[in-house]
Amino acid sequence: MIPEIEKASAAEIKAFQEEKLKETLQYLDENSPFYKRFFKENNIQISEIKTLEDIQKIPVTTKDHLQRFNDDFICVPKTEIIDYVTTSGTLGDPVTFALTDADLERLAYNEAISFACCGVGKEDTLQLMTTMDRRFMAGLAYFLGARKLGSGIIRVGSGIPELQWDSILKFKPTYLITVPSFLLKLIEYAQQHEIDLQATGVKAAICIGEPIREQDFSLNILAKKIKKDWDIELFSTYASTEMSTAFNECEKHNGGHHHPELIIAEILDENNLPVSEGEVGELTITTLGVQAMPLLRFKTGDMVQGYNEPCECGRKTMRLGPVVGRKKQMIKYKGTTLYPPAMYNILNDFSGIESYVIEIFHNELGTDEILIKIASENTSEELLLEIKDHFRAKLRVAPKVEFATSEEVEALRFPPLSRKPVDLIDRRL
Ligand SMILES: [Zn+2]
């Protein structure tokens, strides 16, 4: 089930998106209090925006806009709103997203074609290991997508390995939808309870929320750990509430496919201009066909690379590589641009490291410094050297690395008000 437009030529896809863009601009100009004002303030004549290139005349929308003018983004009366979703905002207060009946239908379509991208069909049964409530969009999207595709779906929710296994053994799902690190917990439980991992009937996992691949699309440490004990196919996905759209891998596993009927994707540099092909930039999106809360040139904060060659699966749409990092966590270190996930990958490679925390701060010259504190039983100079060499080999530069006691590292990783461990302490702000 590949939509025709995804098999069309680049020129056809562009022309198709330009039609959709015109409709979207017209719709925003008529219905969005925020964009009506935004167009006026920035002297934008929407009739002059005809091509995908013209869109650069319109200033970008930021998370800050979304938070400060949240209600002004809603284009429909309250009577049309069916579902309410919230996301955590950058300024603290959550941002509300509203969905109409048509938006839920669009979400179902998005998830159905994204599941199909991962090879899910009517004959499959999915086990949903994320929550469907708590004002999250994703769980609901998975359910609606499975329903549209005609696949079975078992709503187990997050956590509780015992219940997950009970459900896997009872209903024989073929796909799991899960945070990949949770698969390690399932493996551990299976091993402790003599469940034969090879005889479960599970073919694959659709992995959300955490990366499973390196930038060259090879499996990362987490994915290798999973596959060592449980050799199921792992599909990477990337999505967000703001986009209301997913980028799922196909069976070729070389990036998440763009669905041109749902979203316009730009990859922009510091000056909000498109990066050259092969460069990393900030994903900036324009939703298509959204009724309640469409977004125009919204900066996602995610740094990504796009790939434009046609895929062997038959889709000719752009593919997104694994998210390189969050824009605000970008580090300029000795002339090299780094993101924390690349450093985590390197540190996770060393089984001798018990725990670590990365500190970033400005030195007296105002440039970025990195200090990595590691706890290890082996506190030899050789280990420090080995870590630094590994950094140089992978990232061209080696940050400062020093030993600390595990108590010190844990105290930094679990600050009093944080609910999650912190791997990165950014003191630059
Ligand atoms: Zn493909």
JSON list of C-alpha atoms and ligand atoms in Angstrom, two decimals, residues 250 257 311 313, ligand 1:
[
{"chain": "A", "resi": 250, "resn": "CYS", "atom": "CA", "xyz": [10.57, 0.92, 5.16]},
{"chain": "A", "resi": 257, "resn": "HIS", "atom": "CA", "xyz": [9.98, 8.22, 4.55]},
{"chain": "A", "resi": 311, "resn": "CYS", "atom": "CA", "xyz": [14.45, 4.19, -2.31]},
{"chain": "A", "resi": 313, "resn": "CYS", "atom": "CA", "xyz": [11.12, 0.05, -1.91]},
{"chain": "B", "resi": 1, "resn": "ZN", "atom": "ZN", "xyz": [11.93, 2.87, 1.25]}
]
